[in-house]
Amino acid sequence: MAKAKLQAPKGVSEYVPPRSRAFEFVRDCLINPARKAGYQLIELPVFEDTELFTRGVGESTDVVSKEMYTFEDRGGRSITLRPEGTAGVMRAVIEHGLDRGQLPAKLWYSGAFFRAERPQAGRYRQFYQVGIEAIGLDDPAIDAEVIAIADAGFKAIGLSKYRLDITSLGDAQSRSAHRVDLVKFIATLDLDEATKARAELNPLRLFDDKRSEIAQAMQGAPLLMDYLSDASRAHFEKVKEYLDALGISWTLNPRMVRGLDYYTGTTFEFVHELLGAQSGIGGGGRYDGLMAELGGQELSGIGFGLGVDRALLAAEAESLIESDDFVSDLFIIPLGELAKRTSLEIAAQLRKLGKTVEIAFGDRALKGAMKAADKSGAKYVIVLGDSEITSGSVELKEMKSGITSSVTIDSLITALSK
RNA sequence: GUGGGCGUAGCUCAGCUGGUAGAGCACUCGGUUGUGGUCCGAGAUGUCGCGGGUUCGAGCCCCGUCGCUCACCCCA
């Protein structure tokens, strides 16, 4: 194409019809379980003070060190397009005193997030997540419920070819004991400079390296799971027990690593089998130090982020998406100027009563309009001309059967509701 | 940041050892004066990503460039 042609910025996900319908469906499936569990909407800005993320997410993470969209606003403040949801929710909870009321505070959100990465299948620079956060309760039962809510979302879509990985990162005590031994172990490995630097920032990251020589070398590394304090272990055992009781199958993955520094205790990840390299469709965990880190009270929290784009990709990979699940109740074809006006009135009436109504504007040939009606998937069609308006009755055609019946315009609503 | 693949109509793609573009789908109109799906006919749509080079001649070969895509690092 010519270079003057405008196009979307690199690596963003866009959803246009008809696929946008599937996107909407997937997103709603992921949101509804949270609503049913008493979580309430929190709608936040897509940009925040950069410091929120450097402090909240952690400077050692790739997300913060090289993937943030950061810029200066006109007042010279450093602003960043949100790369994830939890930090912003914590900020708002503290700012609005939601942590002073009934606990836990249970919130859900849905929207766009941004990371300046090299795009690939299932990884976009602007992507969509649905997330929840439960703040102020460290009962293992809520860990299980949070996981169950995510699972219910995926199941509502119809997904089945995925697994749930869980582990516990323990409390601060558990982690520092493990870290000492892990660092010692890593020091015995022969690593390139970049990997060494990464290990220094967060040695756990090496567990997630996909290069086979690294994975092999890490086989004998000490596992955090073996360093859990009694309290952390007991908490984690309970979580597993509750998941079993819920009939949610899980896989213990002691090598699982999450990319954000705030995670503690229970962490989990949903991995889909049919996706490419970016197979994580959702994940989350506890973040018991985050509130305090951001200047709030010492409150624990747990939450998840689910990838809407990836869940859609997964649904398509499992052939779950029906191409035409949207249908209008009625399609009106007006013939002439008066009919056009009357159509608008009829449509407005019926829409007020809850019907989905489309009108074929543009004075096209009747055959073309019928074709458009057919394509739209409308259940019924009426042709509205002068004779119909004067007589007050129309031929209501049921598209599927082709049968028409004569009904008065005033009784359309009852005819459509049959 | 690193590596591979690919750029031809709105979409999916074909285009032979170089001879200045084609199919299917979709779209519009007609066959059928105010009733869709099938069928038949007609029509519209391209600076072959862009720039340069080789050649009598480039969609095809060469160089550059931009874009897309997949993978690595990492993540939803």
XYZ file of C-alpha atoms (C1' of nucleotides) in Angstrom:
494
model
C 0.000 0.000 0.000
C 1.041 3.595 -0.507
C 3.004 5.059 2.319
C 0.503 7.844 2.836
C -2.082 5.302 3.905
C -3.037 5.616 7.536
C -3.076 2.506 9.579
C -3.306 1.437 13.191
C -0.164 1.716 15.289
C 1.979 -1.383 15.329
C 0.830 -4.343 17.343
C -2.566 -3.181 18.579
C -5.533 -5.504 18.688
C -8.619 -4.274 16.888
C -12.009 -5.921 16.661
C -14.279 -5.093 13.767
C -17.513 -6.824 12.783
C -18.224 -9.648 12.624
C -15.445 -10.691 15.018
C -16.211 -7.863 17.432
C -19.329 -9.790 18.389
C -17.226 -12.715 19.519
C -14.992 -10.338 21.446
C -18.005 -8.912 23.240
C -19.256 -12.397 24.041
C -15.923 -13.504 25.474
C -15.504 -10.364 27.536
C -19.000 -10.695 28.999
C -18.378 -14.330 29.878
C -15.279 -13.317 31.790
C -16.998 -10.461 33.626
C -20.252 -12.125 34.684
C -18.912 -14.587 37.273
C -17.307 -11.688 39.150
C -20.591 -9.772 39.187
C -22.396 -12.819 40.490
C -19.874 -13.116 43.305
C -20.538 -9.581 44.501
C -17.658 -7.771 42.860
C -18.354 -4.191 41.855
C -17.130 -2.212 38.881
C -14.167 0.107 39.271
C -13.488 2.280 36.224
C -10.034 3.835 36.230
C -7.829 5.968 33.989
C -5.675 4.223 31.422
C -2.760 6.451 32.388
C -1.208 6.996 35.776
C 1.819 8.569 37.390
C 4.807 6.526 36.274
C 5.850 6.127 39.872
C 2.765 4.023 40.643
C 4.111 1.285 38.407
C 7.783 1.542 39.286
C 6.838 1.200 42.936
C 3.903 -1.148 42.576
C 4.920 -3.511 39.824
C 8.618 -3.370 40.606
C 11.597 -1.934 38.764
C 13.196 -5.322 38.320
C 10.361 -6.522 36.099
C 10.579 -6.444 32.329
C 7.203 -4.787 32.310
C 8.591 -1.744 34.059
C 12.164 -1.756 32.825
C 11.487 -1.980 29.114
C 7.810 -2.332 28.243
C 6.105 0.802 29.518
C 4.619 3.529 27.376
C 5.943 6.489 29.303
C 5.770 10.142 28.295
C 5.807 13.596 29.777
C 2.602 15.576 29.916
C 2.484 19.324 29.450
C 3.106 19.919 33.103
C 6.326 17.945 32.958
C 4.887 15.005 34.898
C 5.936 11.513 33.933
C 2.874 9.598 32.806
C 2.577 5.935 31.868
C -0.112 4.040 30.003
C -1.175 1.291 32.410
C 0.631 -1.988 31.713
C -1.527 -3.928 34.185
C -4.518 -3.344 36.415
C -3.724 -4.129 40.010
C -1.492 -1.181 40.866
C -4.081 1.313 39.655
C -6.847 -0.375 41.621
C -4.728 -0.241 44.800
C -4.027 3.418 44.218
C -7.722 4.173 43.812
C -8.687 2.068 46.824
C -6.288 4.024 49.010
C -7.227 7.363 47.455
C -10.959 6.841 47.923
C -10.736 5.113 51.267
C -12.322 1.898 50.047
C -10.044 0.106 52.484
C -11.803 1.868 55.403
C -15.139 0.235 54.824
C -16.357 -3.301 54.825
C -13.610 -5.738 53.952
C -12.836 -7.337 51.708
C -13.303 -4.671 49.070
C -14.281 -6.621 45.978
C -13.780 -4.940 42.622
C -13.778 -5.828 38.966
C -12.523 -3.955 35.939
C -12.268 -4.400 32.219
C -10.360 -2.401 29.689
C -7.268 -1.753 27.616
C -3.705 -2.149 28.793
C -0.466 -1.243 27.110
C 2.979 -2.724 26.813
C 5.636 -1.653 24.356
C 6.726 -5.124 23.338
C 7.495 -6.719 20.037
C 4.088 -8.038 18.968
C 3.423 -11.658 18.101
C 0.528 -14.091 18.139
C -1.553 -13.296 21.216
C 0.693 -10.471 22.318
C -0.317 -6.942 21.541
C 0.797 -3.465 22.483
C -2.750 -2.584 23.369
C -4.647 -5.533 24.760
C -7.720 -6.179 26.860
C -8.081 -7.647 30.301
C -10.837 -8.400 32.724
C -9.674 -8.452 36.303
C -10.848 -8.631 39.874
C -9.255 -7.694 43.186
C -10.331 -8.731 46.687
C -8.620 -6.567 49.251
C -8.316 -7.032 52.979
C -8.840 -10.715 53.583
C -6.251 -13.473 53.817
C -8.610 -16.387 54.199
C -7.486 -19.178 51.824
C -11.143 -19.680 50.902
C -11.149 -16.432 48.990
C -8.043 -17.540 47.108
C -10.022 -20.532 45.945
C -13.048 -18.422 45.121
C -11.010 -15.987 43.051
C -9.552 -18.875 41.079
C -13.019 -20.373 40.708
C -14.376 -17.089 39.318
C -11.695 -17.037 36.642
C -12.353 -20.670 35.852
C -16.101 -20.041 35.610
C -15.418 -17.317 33.043
C -13.398 -19.621 30.830
C -15.985 -22.355 31.191
C -18.793 -19.932 30.271
C -17.009 -19.298 26.987
C -16.951 -23.041 26.537
C -13.203 -23.474 26.838
C -11.991 -26.862 27.959
C -8.500 -27.272 26.581
C -6.664 -25.427 29.274
C -5.047 -26.225 32.579
C -4.625 -24.391 35.828
C -1.138 -24.148 37.296
C -0.811 -23.156 40.926
C 1.987 -22.620 43.366
C 2.766 -20.618 46.454
C 5.466 -17.991 46.626
C 5.177 -17.988 50.420
C 5.587 -15.059 52.743
C 8.593 -12.726 52.884
C 10.378 -15.025 55.295
C 9.955 -18.063 53.064
C 11.203 -16.191 50.052
C 14.326 -14.721 51.581
C 15.391 -18.112 52.928
C 14.930 -19.627 49.474
C 16.601 -16.777 47.700
C 19.872 -17.242 49.543
C 20.137 -20.840 48.382
C 18.887 -20.102 44.890
C 21.482 -17.370 44.374
C 24.185 -19.753 45.568
C 22.980 -22.350 43.092
C 22.830 -19.931 40.198
C 26.377 -18.793 40.907
C 27.534 -22.311 40.009
C 25.978 -22.041 36.525
C 27.731 -20.809 33.427
C 25.435 -18.057 32.155
C 25.659 -15.280 29.605
C 25.781 -11.688 30.811
C 22.171 -10.792 30.070
C 20.876 -13.813 31.912
C 23.189 -13.163 34.833
C 21.906 -9.612 35.082
C 18.352 -10.874 35.028
C 19.098 -13.396 37.743
C 20.525 -10.664 39.908
C 17.328 -8.632 39.721
C 15.103 -11.597 40.401
C 16.643 -15.074 40.495
C 13.216 -16.716 40.266
C 12.948 -15.570 36.667
C 15.421 -18.195 35.531
C 12.814 -20.856 36.198
C 10.785 -19.450 33.349
C 13.542 -19.395 30.723
C 12.501 -21.393 27.661
C 16.005 -22.020 26.341
C 16.604 -25.714 26.860
C 20.138 -25.364 28.228
C 18.891 -23.008 30.929
C 15.879 -25.169 31.707
C 18.186 -28.152 32.005
C 20.583 -26.311 34.267
C 17.715 -25.229 36.480
C 16.559 -28.819 36.992
C 18.525 -29.128 40.193
C 17.718 -25.669 41.524
C 16.195 -25.393 44.982
C 12.413 -24.887 44.827
C 10.623 -22.221 46.801
C 7.948 -24.799 47.571
C 10.424 -26.535 49.860
C 11.109 -23.372 51.847
C 7.548 -22.387 52.740
C 6.967 -21.354 56.321
C 4.423 -23.363 58.287
C 1.838 -20.636 57.948
C 2.328 -20.338 54.174
C 2.231 -24.066 53.753
C -0.965 -24.400 55.783
C -2.610 -21.609 53.785
C -1.655 -23.224 50.492
C -2.875 -26.648 51.610
C -6.254 -25.122 52.385
C -6.460 -23.464 48.971
C -5.846 -26.804 47.262
C -8.423 -28.446 49.484
C -11.072 -25.889 48.546
C -10.254 -26.204 44.858
C -10.682 -29.955 45.114
C -13.992 -29.462 46.858
C -15.066 -27.207 43.973
C -14.066 -29.838 41.467
C -11.537 -27.537 39.854
C -8.539 -29.499 38.685
C -5.144 -27.933 39.136
C -1.515 -28.769 38.554
C 1.144 -27.928 41.070
C 3.872 -26.057 39.240
C 6.612 -25.080 41.689
C 8.639 -23.573 38.850
C 5.933 -21.136 37.856
C 7.075 -17.530 37.833
C 4.936 -14.471 37.524
C 6.234 -11.399 35.825
C 5.212 -8.874 38.414
C 7.151 -8.405 41.624
C 4.234 -7.889 43.983
C 3.045 -11.483 44.082
C 3.228 -13.422 47.336
C 1.646 -16.640 48.537
C -0.882 -18.291 46.262
C -0.220 -17.630 42.589
C -1.850 -19.208 39.587
C -1.942 -19.220 35.853
C -4.355 -20.557 33.254
C -2.588 -22.009 30.251
C -4.333 -22.927 27.028
C -3.134 -25.884 24.963
C -3.973 -24.668 21.484
C -2.357 -21.257 21.575
C 1.121 -20.477 20.282
C 3.981 -19.247 22.370
C 1.714 -16.862 24.291
C -0.459 -19.470 25.893
C -1.287 -17.842 29.234
C -4.937 -16.811 29.112
C -5.049 -15.506 32.659
C -3.224 -15.427 35.913
C -3.032 -13.851 39.302
C -2.283 -14.335 42.928
C -1.837 -12.764 46.319
C -0.024 -9.502 46.800
C 0.134 -9.092 50.510
C 2.675 -6.274 50.589
C 1.372 -4.102 47.782
C -1.070 -1.883 49.652
C 1.553 -0.901 52.201
C 4.136 -0.368 49.478
C 1.827 2.151 47.840
C 1.255 4.029 51.077
C -1.897 2.331 52.276
C -2.673 0.133 55.226
C -1.085 -3.258 55.749
C -3.782 -5.171 53.937
C -3.523 -8.372 52.006
C -5.080 -8.795 48.612
C -5.642 -11.260 45.840
C -6.779 -10.903 42.268
C -6.403 -11.934 38.674
C -6.101 -10.574 35.185
C -7.627 -12.485 32.311
C -6.622 -11.833 28.722
C -9.692 -11.138 26.617
C -7.741 -11.225 23.353
C -6.157 -14.535 24.225
C -9.380 -16.049 25.530
C -10.940 -15.148 22.172
C -8.032 -16.722 20.325
C -8.470 -19.811 22.479
C -12.215 -19.921 21.782
C -11.510 -19.717 18.065
C -8.875 -22.425 18.361
C -11.492 -24.643 20.001
C -14.021 -23.692 17.291
C -16.455 -22.318 19.839
C -17.380 -19.148 18.031
C -20.626 -19.239 16.057
C -20.407 -16.833 13.172
C -23.935 -15.450 13.374
C -25.400 -15.192 16.822
C -26.760 -11.678 16.426
C -30.230 -11.254 14.978
C -32.628 -8.369 14.740
C -36.221 -9.040 15.653
C -37.518 -6.961 12.792
C -36.186 -5.483 9.572
C -38.267 -2.708 8.032
C -38.052 -1.874 4.340
C -39.637 1.530 3.705
C -40.762 2.497 0.228
C -40.969 6.230 -0.210
C -40.538 9.333 1.865
C -43.591 8.977 4.108
C -42.765 5.336 4.770
C -39.267 6.290 5.843
C -40.650 8.620 8.479
C -43.222 6.088 9.630
C -40.507 3.435 9.846
C -38.519 5.621 12.173
C -41.547 5.993 14.418
C -42.402 2.300 14.420
C -38.786 1.345 15.078
C -38.498 3.805 17.957
C -41.660 2.386 19.531
C -40.571 -1.221 19.217
C -37.055 -0.505 20.476
C -38.540 1.164 23.524
C -40.341 -2.114 24.150
C -37.073 -4.022 23.936
C -37.017 -5.194 20.336
C -34.025 -4.948 18.045
C -35.128 -3.231 14.872
C -33.267 -2.264 11.724
C -34.464 -0.109 8.847
C -33.246 -0.310 5.266
C -32.610 3.323 4.413
C -31.209 4.581 1.160
C -34.057 3.901 -1.262
C -32.486 0.763 -2.628
C -34.254 -1.682 -4.862
C -36.603 -3.969 -2.953
C -34.635 -7.021 -3.964
C -31.442 -5.510 -2.580
C -33.165 -4.535 0.637
C -34.536 -8.046 1.063
C -31.063 -9.365 0.521
C -29.763 -7.048 3.213
C -32.525 -8.248 5.517
C -31.491 -11.812 4.837
C -27.836 -11.080 5.543
C -28.681 -9.287 8.755
C -30.244 -12.445 10.107
C -33.454 -10.637 11.010
C -36.271 -12.863 12.196
C -39.058 -10.876 10.538
C -39.350 -8.406 7.694
C -42.047 -5.949 6.741
C -42.266 -3.856 3.606
C -43.802 -0.510 4.363
C -45.311 1.491 1.510
C -48.156 3.949 1.090
C -50.829 1.248 0.970
C -49.639 -0.251 4.256
C -49.635 3.122 5.931
C -53.156 3.971 4.804
C -54.521 0.526 5.628
C -52.565 0.299 8.865
C -51.634 -3.307 8.268
C -48.531 -5.002 6.942
C -47.422 -8.389 5.665
C -45.153 -9.764 8.373
C -42.740 -12.203 6.818
C -40.934 -14.766 8.896
C -37.623 -15.121 7.121
C -36.757 -18.634 8.113
C -39.969 -20.201 6.835
C -40.861 -17.563 4.258
C -44.414 -17.492 5.601
C -46.183 -14.144 5.667
C -49.134 -13.149 7.745
C -51.165 -9.989 7.784
C -50.949 -7.967 11.002
C -51.844 -4.432 11.949
C -48.983 -2.043 12.597
C -50.281 -1.443 16.108
C -50.117 -5.114 16.978
C -46.569 -5.656 15.642
C -45.198 -5.857 19.145
C -47.372 -8.828 20.075
C -46.738 -10.507 16.739
C -42.980 -10.145 17.272
C -43.149 -11.459 20.811
C -44.640 -14.806 19.779
C 16.733 -5.553 21.240
C 17.680 -10.542 18.115
C 16.264 -14.160 14.252
C 12.901 -16.530 10.330
C 8.704 -16.005 6.817
C 5.597 -12.882 3.848
C 3.736 -8.106 1.100
C -0.773 -8.893 -5.956
C -8.716 -6.364 -5.799
C -12.582 -5.240 0.406
C -11.160 -10.818 1.860
C -8.479 -15.627 0.559
C -5.044 -16.369 -2.972
C -3.114 -17.827 -8.358
C 0.281 -15.607 -11.754
C 5.039 -20.892 -15.717
C 12.223 -20.387 -17.752
C 10.923 -12.092 -17.099
C 6.455 -10.383 -22.407
C 3.026 -4.037 -18.601
C -2.728 -8.870 -13.975
C -6.456 -13.136 -12.941
C -9.850 -16.621 -9.939
C -13.135 -17.542 -5.922
C -15.789 -15.042 -2.157
C -18.002 -10.355 -1.081
C -20.356 -5.895 -3.418
C -23.871 -3.228 -7.184
C -27.473 -3.796 -11.062
C -30.594 -6.905 -14.075
C -33.339 -11.696 -15.476
C -38.365 -11.655 -11.598
C -43.197 -3.773 -12.076
C -43.588 -4.256 -4.158
C -40.663 -9.572 -1.198
C -34.499 -12.816 0.541
C -31.831 -17.645 0.143
C -30.664 -21.328 -5.524
C -29.507 -20.306 -10.592
C -28.047 -17.156 -14.899
C -26.151 -12.504 -16.975
C -23.694 -7.794 -16.585
C -20.723 -4.234 -13.789
C -17.247 -1.803 -10.428
C -12.587 -2.341 -7.765
C -5.420 -2.647 -8.218
C -0.091 3.228 -8.530
C 1.362 -5.836 -7.962
C 3.913 -2.044 -0.229
C 7.562 1.990 -1.562
C 12.309 3.652 -3.927
C 16.249 2.498 -6.981
C 19.022 -1.004 -10.279
C 19.558 -4.838 -14.377
C 16.764 -5.484 -19.089
C 14.118 -3.876 -25.485
C 10.639 -5.302 -21.520
C 10.069 -6.499 -14.159
C 4.394 -8.736 -10.205
C 8.635 -12.185 -11.229
C 15.758 -10.975 -10.941
C 19.221 -7.616 -7.634
C 19.842 -3.758 -3.721
C 17.618 -0.698 -0.212
C 13.471 0.679 2.598
C 8.713 0.424 4.992
C 4.965 -2.739 6.721
C 2.886 -7.315 8.391
C 3.677 -11.920 10.679
C 5.877 -15.902 13.663
C 9.519 -17.046 17.247
C 13.391 -15.591 21.218
C 13.755 -12.358 25.773
C 9.191 -11.551 28.525
C 4.050 -11.642 29.274
C -2.541 -11.277 29.284
